């Protein structure tokens, strides 16, 4: 230990004496040990095996089963009061899931019955494997839009419906396989590249495209473009004015207004959540009765038509793992898998934070992946946790994943006994339901907040938004992710460096440009590097620091003041990466 006595002033106070302590070398580790530790911290930060330490063999088996099947953790403590809350929640989300399932299947260019199939089997699988209490599982608008648009590029659902259905189920299998693989190999950090700015821009653009696609149903157009861009859609709308049906427009406007009012009521009065949740099913029932009573199908109102009855038929024989379209289904599966997985995990974490419990991201990936793999063999297409249904589930007081089981049973009853009732349901009401559901994806306040905080992130948001609207859904997302990755590389190779000044009367040092009261210490240049130092940015930092020194000396030359000390604050990059 060596003592140095140095006299100098900081912030008007004289400091006498500085004690220098020797840095102790860390304990010796072999190269394999260092590599293993780094690997563990990277892929297993939660150390899932720590709970098995010191346990008996029987206890280890129990803990292992509970880890794989989260239902075994909460089922032993399940109470009758929980059941009453979950039944109410399950019936409430079922009233929303049934019309949404039919609507989203049409959005994906699939038979409406497939949407109901997808609201029956996947929720049962998730109830056993999922770790979220609030997530309500089923088809979602964005994944439906992406799957339909990508598959339609090569196969027409009107000319070859069987092949299109086979490709949809195959894409769902690969989506589930990709999702489960991310969870199994602990690669969930990959979806973190979808930043909040990227998702807000992408969701907003996709919501507008989804809404514009519903103009076909809302206006009664029979021949409509299959393209997703803003220009082709609007061109198709105004080139088919002669096909517009005033009866359809009138009915569409009335029910769209009803749904929007119900949504606003629930937003302003959260205790009236059931108004928004029940409005879609009420609209379907009322519109179906009106069409049946006035024979509106003969007066310009198109209807769904007869739907197949019965539970999910097996579809494993329809999966395609070879042939011309293998590349298409793999690409579609990966894109829809990433989007649906991101939405499901984000929704699960949001409501878990509100109720103060933990959601295991890797378990969620495996649960969502496995339910899509199983779903692809039982006539289901891509499903995940939907925000609208999960919000209703949360507000209805759901206690556990049993609410998903109740919803699934309700859908099962519908599939077995109530399908003939939907024969006269008008397509225009399904379009209005979709528009109302996706409007909530346009988050203008969040976009404004990003503009205020980070202009570069706002640029990413705009790229995602306009890319989706003017190019395509998948290319818009790819562009936004590419720009986000470029931003990360910039932050690594060009870390932010700021001058620190002293707040008078304290020993606190802050950014000179953020705090007006801060003052530079005479003779000292204090710099803070706000990122880890590595081989990619050492040259840049050296050049930047030299420039700071030269600029400071040029400014202080007239004051006869020189730099005697250069202090570099590395508190933001403490760790092995700095050495």
Coordinates of C-alpha atoms in Angstrom, one line a residue:
X1 CA 0.0 0.0 0.0
X2 CA 1.4 3.4 -0.9
X3 CA 0.3 6.9 0.2
X4 CA 0.6 10.0 -2.0
X5 CA 0.0 13.4 -0.6
X6 CA -1.4 15.8 -3.2
X7 CA -2.8 19.3 -2.6
X8 CA -5.5 20.7 -5.0
X9 CA -8.9 22.3 -5.0
X10 CA -12.2 20.8 -6.3
X11 CA -15.4 22.9 -6.1
X12 CA -13.8 25.5 -3.9
X13 CA -12.6 23.0 -1.3
X14 CA -9.1 21.9 -0.6
X15 CA -8.4 18.3 -0.7
X16 CA -5.2 17.1 1.1
X17 CA -3.9 13.6 0.6
X18 CA -4.9 10.8 -1.7
X19 CA -4.7 7.2 -0.8
X20 CA -3.9 4.7 -3.6
X21 CA -5.1 1.2 -3.2
X22 CA -3.6 -1.7 -5.2
X23 CA -6.1 -3.6 -7.4
X24 CA -6.3 -7.3 -6.4
X25 CA -6.2 -9.8 -9.2
X26 CA -9.3 -11.9 -9.5
X27 CA -9.1 -15.6 -8.5
X28 CA -7.4 -17.7 -11.1
X29 CA -9.7 -19.6 -13.5
X30 CA -8.9 -21.9 -16.4
X31 CA -9.9 -20.9 -19.9
X32 CA -12.6 -23.5 -19.9
X33 CA -13.9 -22.2 -16.6
X34 CA -14.0 -18.6 -17.9
X35 CA -15.8 -19.7 -21.0
X36 CA -18.3 -21.7 -19.1
X37 CA -19.0 -18.8 -16.7
X38 CA -19.5 -16.4 -19.6
X39 CA -21.8 -18.9 -21.4
X40 CA -23.8 -19.4 -18.3
X41 CA -24.3 -15.7 -17.7
X42 CA -25.2 -15.1 -21.3
X43 CA -27.8 -17.9 -21.8
X44 CA -28.8 -18.9 -18.3
X45 CA -28.9 -15.6 -16.3
X46 CA -31.8 -17.0 -14.2
X47 CA -29.8 -20.2 -13.4
X48 CA -32.9 -22.6 -13.7
X49 CA -31.0 -25.5 -12.0
X50 CA -30.3 -23.6 -8.8
X51 CA -33.7 -24.8 -7.3
X52 CA -32.5 -28.4 -7.5
X53 CA -29.5 -28.0 -5.3
X54 CA -29.7 -29.9 -2.0
X55 CA -33.1 -31.5 -2.8
X56 CA -34.0 -35.1 -2.5
X57 CA -34.6 -37.2 -5.7
X58 CA -38.4 -37.1 -5.2
X59 CA -38.4 -33.4 -4.7
X60 CA -36.2 -32.9 -7.8
X61 CA -38.7 -34.8 -9.9
X62 CA -41.6 -32.7 -8.6
X63 CA -39.7 -29.4 -9.2
X64 CA -38.8 -30.7 -12.7
X65 CA -42.4 -31.4 -13.6
X66 CA -43.5 -28.0 -12.2
X67 CA -40.8 -26.3 -14.3
X68 CA -42.0 -28.0 -17.5
X69 CA -45.7 -27.8 -16.6
X70 CA -46.4 -24.5 -14.7
X71 CA -50.0 -25.7 -14.2
X72 CA -48.6 -28.0 -11.5
X73 CA -47.4 -25.0 -9.5
X74 CA -50.7 -23.2 -9.0
X75 CA -53.2 -26.1 -9.4
X76 CA -52.7 -27.5 -5.8
X77 CA -53.6 -24.1 -4.3
X78 CA -56.6 -23.5 -6.6
X79 CA -59.7 -22.4 -4.8
X80 CA -63.4 -22.1 -5.5
X81 CA -63.2 -18.3 -5.4
X82 CA -60.6 -18.5 -8.2
X83 CA -62.9 -20.7 -10.2
X84 CA -65.7 -18.2 -10.0
X85 CA -63.5 -15.4 -11.2
X86 CA -62.0 -17.5 -14.0
X87 CA -65.4 -18.6 -15.2
X88 CA -66.6 -15.0 -15.5
X89 CA -63.3 -14.1 -17.3
X90 CA -63.5 -17.1 -19.6
X91 CA -67.0 -16.5 -20.7
X92 CA -66.2 -12.8 -21.3
X93 CA -63.2 -13.4 -23.5
X94 CA -65.1 -16.1 -25.3
X95 CA -67.7 -13.5 -26.3
X96 CA -64.9 -11.6 -27.9
X97 CA -62.9 -14.5 -29.2
X98 CA -65.7 -16.1 -31.3
X99 CA -66.4 -13.1 -33.6
X100 CA -62.7 -12.2 -33.7
X101 CA -61.7 -15.8 -34.6
X102 CA -64.1 -15.8 -37.5
X103 CA -62.9 -12.3 -38.6
X104 CA -59.2 -12.9 -38.3
X105 CA -59.4 -16.2 -40.3
X106 CA -61.0 -14.2 -43.2
X107 CA -58.2 -11.7 -42.8
X108 CA -55.7 -14.5 -43.4
X109 CA -57.8 -15.7 -46.4
X110 CA -58.7 -18.9 -44.5
X111 CA -62.1 -20.5 -43.9
X112 CA -63.9 -18.8 -41.0
X113 CA -64.2 -22.1 -39.1
X114 CA -60.4 -22.3 -38.9
X115 CA -60.4 -19.2 -36.7
X116 CA -62.7 -20.9 -34.2
X117 CA -60.6 -24.1 -34.3
X118 CA -57.6 -21.8 -33.4
X119 CA -59.5 -20.6 -30.4
X120 CA -60.2 -24.1 -29.1
X121 CA -57.0 -26.3 -29.0
X122 CA -54.2 -23.7 -28.4
X123 CA -55.7 -22.2 -25.3
X124 CA -55.9 -25.7 -23.7
X125 CA -52.2 -26.3 -24.5
X126 CA -51.2 -22.8 -23.1
X127 CA -53.2 -23.4 -19.9
X128 CA -50.9 -26.4 -19.2
X129 CA -47.5 -24.9 -20.4
X130 CA -47.9 -21.1 -20.0
X131 CA -46.6 -19.1 -17.1
X132 CA -48.9 -16.0 -17.5
X133 CA -52.2 -15.7 -15.6
X134 CA -53.7 -13.1 -17.8
X135 CA -52.7 -14.1 -21.4
X136 CA -55.7 -14.9 -23.5
X137 CA -54.7 -17.1 -26.5
X138 CA -56.1 -17.1 -30.0
X139 CA -55.6 -15.7 -33.5
X140 CA -54.4 -12.1 -33.8
X141 CA -54.8 -9.5 -36.6
X142 CA -51.2 -8.8 -37.5
X143 CA -50.1 -12.4 -37.7
X144 CA -53.2 -13.2 -39.8
X145 CA -52.5 -10.3 -42.1
X146 CA -48.8 -11.3 -42.6
X147 CA -49.6 -15.0 -43.2
X148 CA -52.3 -14.2 -45.7
X149 CA -50.3 -11.7 -47.6
X150 CA -47.1 -13.8 -47.8
X151 CA -48.9 -17.0 -48.9
X152 CA -51.1 -15.1 -51.5
X153 CA -47.9 -14.0 -53.3
X154 CA -47.6 -17.5 -54.7
X155 CA -50.9 -19.3 -54.2
X156 CA -54.5 -18.0 -54.7
X157 CA -56.9 -19.0 -51.9
X158 CA -59.8 -18.7 -54.3
X159 CA -58.3 -20.9 -57.1
X160 CA -56.6 -23.5 -54.9
X161 CA -58.1 -23.4 -51.4
X162 CA -56.8 -26.8 -50.3
X163 CA -53.2 -26.0 -51.2
X164 CA -53.5 -22.6 -49.5
X165 CA -54.8 -24.3 -46.3
X166 CA -52.0 -26.8 -46.4
X167 CA -49.4 -24.0 -46.7
X168 CA -51.1 -22.2 -43.8
X169 CA -50.9 -25.2 -41.5
X170 CA -47.3 -25.9 -42.6
X171 CA -46.3 -22.3 -41.9
X172 CA -47.9 -22.6 -38.5
X173 CA -45.8 -25.7 -37.8
X174 CA -42.6 -23.9 -38.7
X175 CA -43.6 -20.9 -36.7
X176 CA -44.1 -23.1 -33.6
X177 CA -40.9 -24.9 -34.2
X178 CA -38.9 -21.7 -34.5
X179 CA -40.6 -20.3 -31.3
X180 CA -40.0 -23.4 -29.3
X181 CA -36.4 -23.6 -30.5
X182 CA -35.7 -20.0 -29.3
X183 CA -37.0 -21.0 -25.8
X184 CA -35.2 -24.3 -25.7
X185 CA -31.8 -22.9 -26.7
X186 CA -32.3 -19.8 -24.6
X187 CA -32.2 -17.5 -27.6
X188 CA -35.0 -15.2 -26.7
X189 CA -32.7 -12.1 -26.8
X190 CA -33.1 -12.3 -30.6
X191 CA -36.6 -10.8 -30.4
X192 CA -35.2 -8.0 -28.3
X193 CA -33.9 -6.5 -31.6
X194 CA -37.5 -5.6 -32.2
X195 CA -37.2 -2.3 -30.3
X196 CA -40.2 -0.5 -29.0
X197 CA -39.9 2.1 -31.7
X198 CA -39.8 -0.6 -34.3
X199 CA -42.9 -2.3 -32.9
X200 CA -44.9 0.9 -32.6
X201 CA -44.2 1.9 -36.2
X202 CA -44.8 -1.6 -37.5
X203 CA -48.0 -2.1 -35.6
X204 CA -49.3 1.4 -36.6
X205 CA -48.6 0.8 -40.3
X206 CA -50.0 -2.7 -40.2
X207 CA -53.2 -1.5 -38.4
X208 CA -53.8 1.0 -41.2
X209 CA -53.2 -1.6 -43.9
X210 CA -55.6 -4.0 -42.1
X211 CA -58.2 -1.3 -41.8
X212 CA -57.9 -0.4 -45.5
X213 CA -58.3 -4.1 -46.5
X214 CA -61.6 -4.1 -44.7
X215 CA -63.0 -1.5 -47.2
X216 CA -63.8 -4.5 -49.3
X217 CA -66.3 -5.6 -46.7
X218 CA -67.4 -2.2 -45.5
X219 CA -68.2 -1.0 -49.1
X220 CA -69.5 -4.3 -50.5
X221 CA -66.8 -4.6 -53.2
X222 CA -66.8 -8.0 -54.8
X223 CA -63.5 -7.8 -56.7
X224 CA -60.7 -6.3 -54.6
X225 CA -56.9 -6.2 -54.9
X226 CA -54.9 -8.8 -52.9
X227 CA -51.9 -6.4 -52.5
X228 CA -51.1 -4.8 -49.2
X229 CA -49.7 -1.4 -50.1
X230 CA -51.5 1.8 -49.6
X231 CA -51.5 2.9 -53.2
X232 CA -52.9 -0.4 -54.7
X233 CA -55.6 -0.6 -52.0
X234 CA -56.9 2.9 -52.6
X235 CA -56.6 2.5 -56.4
X236 CA -58.7 -0.6 -56.2
X237 CA -61.3 1.1 -54.0
X238 CA -61.8 4.1 -56.3
X239 CA -61.7 1.9 -59.5
X240 CA -64.6 -0.2 -58.2
X241 CA -67.0 2.6 -57.2
X242 CA -69.7 0.9 -59.4
X243 CA -69.6 -2.1 -57.0
X244 CA -70.2 -0.1 -53.8
X245 CA -73.5 -1.1 -52.1
X246 CA -75.3 1.6 -50.1
X247 CA -77.0 -1.1 -48.0
X248 CA -73.6 -2.5 -47.0
X249 CA -72.2 1.0 -46.3
X250 CA -75.2 1.9 -44.1
X251 CA -75.0 -1.3 -42.1
X252 CA -71.2 -1.0 -41.8
X253 CA -71.2 2.6 -40.6
X254 CA -73.9 1.8 -38.0
X255 CA -72.1 -1.2 -36.5
X256 CA -68.7 0.5 -36.7
X257 CA -70.0 3.4 -34.8
X258 CA -71.6 1.1 -32.2
X259 CA -68.3 -0.8 -31.7
X260 CA -66.2 2.4 -31.5
X261 CA -68.6 3.9 -28.9
X262 CA -68.4 0.7 -26.9
X263 CA -64.6 0.9 -27.0
X264 CA -64.6 4.5 -25.8
X265 CA -66.9 3.7 -22.9
X266 CA -64.7 0.9 -21.7
X267 CA -61.6 3.0 -22.1
X268 CA -63.0 5.8 -20.0
X269 CA -64.8 3.6 -17.5
X270 CA -62.5 0.5 -16.9
X271 CA -65.2 -1.1 -14.7
X272 CA -67.4 -1.3 -17.8
X273 CA -64.9 -3.5 -19.6
X274 CA -67.7 -5.9 -20.5
X275 CA -69.3 -3.3 -22.8
X276 CA -66.3 -3.4 -25.2
X277 CA -65.9 -7.2 -24.7
X278 CA -69.5 -8.0 -25.5
X279 CA -70.0 -5.5 -28.3
X280 CA -68.6 -7.7 -31.1
X281 CA -70.7 -10.7 -30.2
X282 CA -73.8 -8.5 -29.8
X283 CA -73.1 -6.9 -33.2
X284 CA -72.8 -10.4 -34.8
X285 CA -76.1 -11.6 -33.2
X286 CA -78.0 -8.4 -34.0
X287 CA -76.7 -8.1 -37.6
X288 CA -77.4 -11.8 -38.2
X289 CA -81.0 -11.4 -37.0
X290 CA -81.5 -8.3 -39.2
X291 CA -80.2 -10.1 -42.3
X292 CA -82.3 -13.2 -41.6
X293 CA -85.5 -11.1 -40.9
X294 CA -85.2 -8.8 -44.0
X295 CA -83.5 -11.3 -46.3
X296 CA -80.8 -8.8 -46.8
X297 CA -78.5 -11.3 -48.5
X298 CA -80.7 -10.7 -51.6
X299 CA -80.2 -7.0 -51.4
X300 CA -76.5 -6.4 -51.6
X301 CA -75.4 -7.7 -48.2
X302 CA -72.9 -10.6 -48.5
X303 CA -73.0 -13.2 -45.7
X304 CA -70.6 -15.9 -44.4
X305 CA -72.7 -18.8 -45.5
X306 CA -72.9 -22.3 -44.1
X307 CA -70.1 -23.2 -41.7
X308 CA -68.8 -26.7 -40.9
X309 CA -69.9 -28.1 -37.6
X310 CA -67.8 -30.3 -35.2
X311 CA -64.5 -30.2 -33.5
X312 CA -61.0 -29.8 -35.0
X313 CA -60.3 -32.4 -37.6
X314 CA -56.7 -33.7 -37.7
X315 CA -54.4 -31.9 -40.2
X316 CA -51.0 -33.5 -39.7
X317 CA -51.5 -35.2 -43.1
X318 CA -51.7 -31.8 -44.7
X319 CA -48.3 -30.6 -43.5
X320 CA -45.8 -30.1 -46.3
X321 CA -42.1 -30.6 -45.5
X322 CA -40.9 -30.8 -49.1
X323 CA -41.7 -29.6 -52.6
X324 CA -41.9 -26.3 -54.4
X325 CA -43.4 -24.3 -51.5
X326 CA -41.1 -25.4 -48.7
X327 CA -39.1 -22.1 -48.8
X328 CA -42.3 -20.1 -48.7
X329 CA -43.8 -21.8 -45.7
X330 CA -40.5 -21.7 -43.7
X331 CA -40.1 -17.9 -44.4
X332 CA -43.8 -17.3 -43.6
X333 CA -43.4 -19.4 -40.4
X334 CA -40.4 -17.5 -39.2
X335 CA -41.8 -14.0 -39.9
X336 CA -45.2 -14.8 -38.3
X337 CA -43.5 -16.6 -35.5
X338 CA -41.3 -13.7 -34.5
X339 CA -44.2 -11.2 -34.7
X340 CA -46.7 -13.4 -32.7
X341 CA -44.0 -14.3 -30.2
X342 CA -43.0 -10.7 -29.6
X343 CA -46.7 -9.7 -29.1
X344 CA -47.4 -12.6 -26.8
X345 CA -44.4 -12.0 -24.5
X346 CA -44.9 -8.3 -24.4
X347 CA -48.5 -8.7 -23.4
X348 CA -47.7 -11.3 -20.8
X349 CA -45.0 -9.2 -19.2
X350 CA -47.2 -6.1 -19.2
X351 CA -50.0 -7.7 -17.2
X352 CA -47.5 -9.6 -15.0
X353 CA -46.0 -6.3 -14.0
X354 CA -49.4 -4.9 -13.1
X355 CA -50.1 -7.9 -10.8
X356 CA -46.5 -8.2 -9.5
X357 CA -45.6 -11.7 -10.6
X358 CA -42.9 -13.1 -12.9
X359 CA -43.3 -14.4 -16.4
X360 CA -40.5 -16.7 -17.6
X361 CA -39.7 -15.6 -21.2
X362 CA -38.1 -18.9 -22.2
X363 CA -41.1 -20.9 -20.9
X364 CA -43.4 -18.6 -22.8
X365 CA -41.5 -19.2 -26.0
X366 CA -41.7 -22.9 -25.6
X367 CA -45.4 -22.8 -24.5
X368 CA -46.4 -20.6 -27.5
X369 CA -44.2 -22.7 -29.8
X370 CA -45.6 -26.0 -28.7
X371 CA -49.2 -24.8 -28.9
X372 CA -48.6 -23.8 -32.5
X373 CA -46.9 -27.1 -33.3
X374 CA -49.9 -29.0 -31.9
X375 CA -52.3 -26.5 -33.4
X376 CA -50.8 -27.1 -36.9
X377 CA -51.9 -30.8 -36.5
X378 CA -55.4 -29.9 -35.4
X379 CA -56.5 -27.5 -38.1
X380 CA -55.3 -24.3 -36.4
X381 CA -53.2 -21.5 -37.7
X382 CA -50.7 -19.2 -35.9
X383 CA -51.9 -18.1 -32.5
X384 CA -50.5 -16.1 -29.6
X385 CA -51.6 -13.9 -26.7
X386 CA -53.8 -11.1 -28.1
X387 CA -53.6 -7.7 -26.3
X388 CA -57.4 -6.9 -26.6
X389 CA -58.5 -10.3 -25.3
X390 CA -55.8 -10.3 -22.5
X391 CA -56.9 -6.8 -21.5
X392 CA -60.5 -8.0 -21.2
X393 CA -59.3 -11.1 -19.3
X394 CA -57.3 -9.0 -16.9
X395 CA -60.1 -6.5 -16.3
X396 CA -62.6 -9.3 -15.8
X397 CA -60.6 -10.5 -12.8
X398 CA -58.9 -13.6 -14.2
X399 CA -56.9 -15.4 -11.5
X400 CA -55.2 -18.2 -13.5
X401 CA -55.0 -19.8 -16.9
X402 CA -58.3 -21.6 -16.2
X403 CA -59.9 -18.7 -17.9
X404 CA -58.4 -20.0 -21.2
X405 CA -59.9 -23.4 -20.5
X406 CA -63.3 -21.9 -19.9
X407 CA -63.0 -19.9 -23.2
X408 CA -61.9 -23.1 -25.0
X409 CA -64.9 -25.0 -23.6
X410 CA -67.3 -22.2 -24.7
X411 CA -65.8 -22.3 -28.2
X412 CA -66.2 -26.1 -28.2
X413 CA -69.9 -25.8 -27.5
X414 CA -70.2 -23.2 -30.3
X415 CA -68.4 -25.6 -32.7
X416 CA -70.7 -28.5 -31.8
X417 CA -74.1 -26.9 -31.6
X418 CA -74.2 -23.2 -32.6
X419 CA -72.5 -23.0 -36.0
X420 CA -75.7 -22.9 -38.1
X421 CA -76.6 -19.6 -36.3
X422 CA -73.6 -17.9 -38.0
X423 CA -74.8 -18.7 -41.5
X424 CA -76.5 -15.3 -42.0
X425 CA -73.7 -13.2 -40.4
X426 CA -72.8 -10.4 -42.8
X427 CA -69.2 -9.9 -43.8
X428 CA -69.5 -6.2 -43.2
X429 CA -69.9 -6.7 -39.5
X430 CA -66.8 -8.9 -39.4
X431 CA -64.9 -6.1 -41.2
X432 CA -66.1 -3.5 -38.6
X433 CA -65.0 -5.8 -35.8
X434 CA -61.5 -6.0 -37.3
X435 CA -61.2 -2.3 -37.8
X436 CA -62.3 -1.6 -34.2
X437 CA -59.7 -4.2 -32.9
X438 CA -56.7 -2.8 -34.8
X439 CA -57.4 0.9 -34.1
X440 CA -55.9 0.3 -30.7
X441 CA -52.6 -0.6 -32.3
X442 CA -52.0 3.0 -33.5
X443 CA -50.2 4.5 -30.5
X444 CA -49.7 8.2 -31.3
X445 CA -48.8 9.3 -27.7
X446 CA -46.0 6.7 -27.6
X447 CA -44.7 7.9 -30.9
X448 CA -44.7 11.5 -29.7
X449 CA -42.8 10.4 -26.5
X450 CA -40.2 8.7 -28.7
X451 CA -39.8 11.8 -30.7
X452 CA -39.2 13.8 -27.6
X453 CA -36.6 11.4 -26.2
X454 CA -34.6 10.0 -29.2
X455 CA -34.9 11.4 -32.7
X456 CA -33.0 8.4 -34.1
X457 CA -35.5 6.0 -32.6
X458 CA -38.3 8.1 -34.1
X459 CA -36.6 7.7 -37.5
X460 CA -36.7 3.9 -37.0
X461 CA -40.4 4.2 -36.1
X462 CA -41.1 6.2 -39.3
X463 CA -39.2 3.7 -41.4
X464 CA -41.2 0.8 -40.0
X465 CA -44.5 2.7 -40.5
X466 CA -44.0 3.9 -44.0
X467 CA -42.2 0.7 -45.1
X468 CA -45.3 -1.3 -44.1
X469 CA -47.7 1.2 -45.8
X470 CA -45.9 1.8 -49.0
X471 CA -43.8 -1.4 -49.6
X472 CA -45.0 -4.5 -47.8
X473 CA -45.5 -5.7 -44.2
X474 CA -42.4 -8.0 -44.1
X475 CA -40.1 -5.6 -45.9
X476 CA -41.1 -2.7 -43.7
X477 CA -40.3 -4.8 -40.7
X478 CA -37.0 -5.9 -42.1
X479 CA -35.9 -2.3 -42.9
X480 CA -36.8 -1.1 -39.4
X481 CA -34.9 -4.0 -37.7
X482 CA -31.9 -3.3 -40.0
X483 CA -31.9 0.3 -38.9
X484 CA -32.2 -0.7 -35.2
X485 CA -29.2 -3.0 -35.5
X486 CA -27.3 -0.2 -37.3
X487 CA -28.1 2.0 -34.3
X488 CA -26.8 -0.6 -31.9
X489 CA -23.5 -0.9 -33.9
X490 CA -23.2 2.9 -33.8
X491 CA -23.6 2.9 -30.0
X492 CA -21.0 0.3 -29.6
X493 CA -18.4 1.7 -32.0
X494 CA -19.2 5.4 -31.3
X495 CA -20.1 5.6 -27.5
X496 CA -21.4 8.8 -26.1
X497 CA -18.8 10.9 -24.3
X498 CA -19.7 13.9 -22.2
X499 CA -18.0 16.6 -20.1
X500 CA -18.8 16.4 -16.4
X501 CA -19.0 19.5 -14.1
X502 CA -19.3 19.9 -10.4
X503 CA -22.6 21.0 -8.7
X504 CA -21.4 23.8 -6.3
X505 CA -21.6 22.9 -2.7
X506 CA -21.7 19.1 -3.4
X507 CA -19.3 16.3 -4.4
X508 CA -21.7 15.4 -7.3
X509 CA -20.6 15.6 -10.9
X510 CA -23.1 15.7 -13.8
X511 CA -23.3 16.4 -17.5
X512 CA -22.2 20.0 -18.1
X513 CA -24.9 20.4 -20.9
X514 CA -27.8 18.9 -19.0
X515 CA -27.4 20.8 -15.7
X516 CA -27.1 24.6 -15.9
X517 CA -25.7 25.0 -12.4
X518 CA -22.7 22.7 -13.0
X519 CA -19.2 24.3 -13.2
X520 CA -16.0 23.0 -14.7
X521 CA -13.2 22.5 -12.2
X522 CA -10.2 24.7 -13.1
X523 CA -7.3 22.6 -14.3
X524 CA -9.4 19.5 -14.6
X525 CA -11.1 18.0 -17.7
X526 CA -13.5 15.3 -16.5
X527 CA -15.0 13.1 -19.2
X528 CA -17.6 10.3 -18.9
X529 CA -17.7 7.4 -21.3
X530 CA -21.2 6.0 -21.3
X531 CA -20.6 2.6 -22.9
X532 CA -18.2 -0.3 -22.4
X533 CA -14.8 0.0 -24.0
X534 CA -13.8 -2.7 -26.5
X535 CA -11.6 -3.2 -29.5
X536 CA -14.2 -1.6 -31.8
X537 CA -14.2 1.8 -30.2
X538 CA -10.8 2.3 -28.7
X539 CA -9.5 4.3 -31.7
X540 CA -12.6 6.5 -31.8
X541 CA -12.3 7.2 -28.0
X542 CA -8.7 8.1 -28.3
X543 CA -9.3 10.5 -31.1
X544 CA -12.4 12.0 -29.3
X545 CA -10.6 12.5 -26.0
X546 CA -7.7 14.3 -27.8
X547 CA -10.2 16.5 -29.5
X548 CA -11.9 17.4 -26.2
X549 CA -8.5 18.3 -24.7
X550 CA -7.6 20.5 -27.7
X551 CA -11.0 22.3 -27.7
X552 CA -10.7 22.9 -24.0
X553 CA -7.2 24.3 -24.2
X554 CA -8.3 26.6 -27.1
X555 CA -11.2 27.9 -25.1
X556 CA -9.1 28.5 -21.9
X557 CA -6.0 30.0 -23.7
X558 CA -7.3 33.5 -23.2
X559 CA -7.8 32.8 -19.4
X560 CA -4.2 31.6 -18.9
X561 CA -5.7 28.3 -17.7
X562 CA -4.2 24.9 -18.6
X563 CA -5.3 21.3 -18.1
X564 CA -3.3 19.6 -15.3
X565 CA -5.5 16.6 -14.9
X566 CA -7.6 14.5 -17.3
X567 CA -10.2 12.4 -15.4
X568 CA -12.1 9.7 -17.3
X569 CA -15.2 8.3 -15.6
X570 CA -15.6 4.7 -16.6
X571 CA -18.5 3.9 -14.2
X572 CA -20.8 3.0 -17.1
X573 CA -18.5 0.3 -18.4
X574 CA -17.1 -1.4 -15.3
X575 CA -16.6 -5.1 -16.1
X576 CA -14.4 -7.5 -17.9
X577 CA -15.1 -5.8 -21.3
X578 CA -13.1 -2.7 -20.1
X579 CA -9.9 -4.6 -19.5

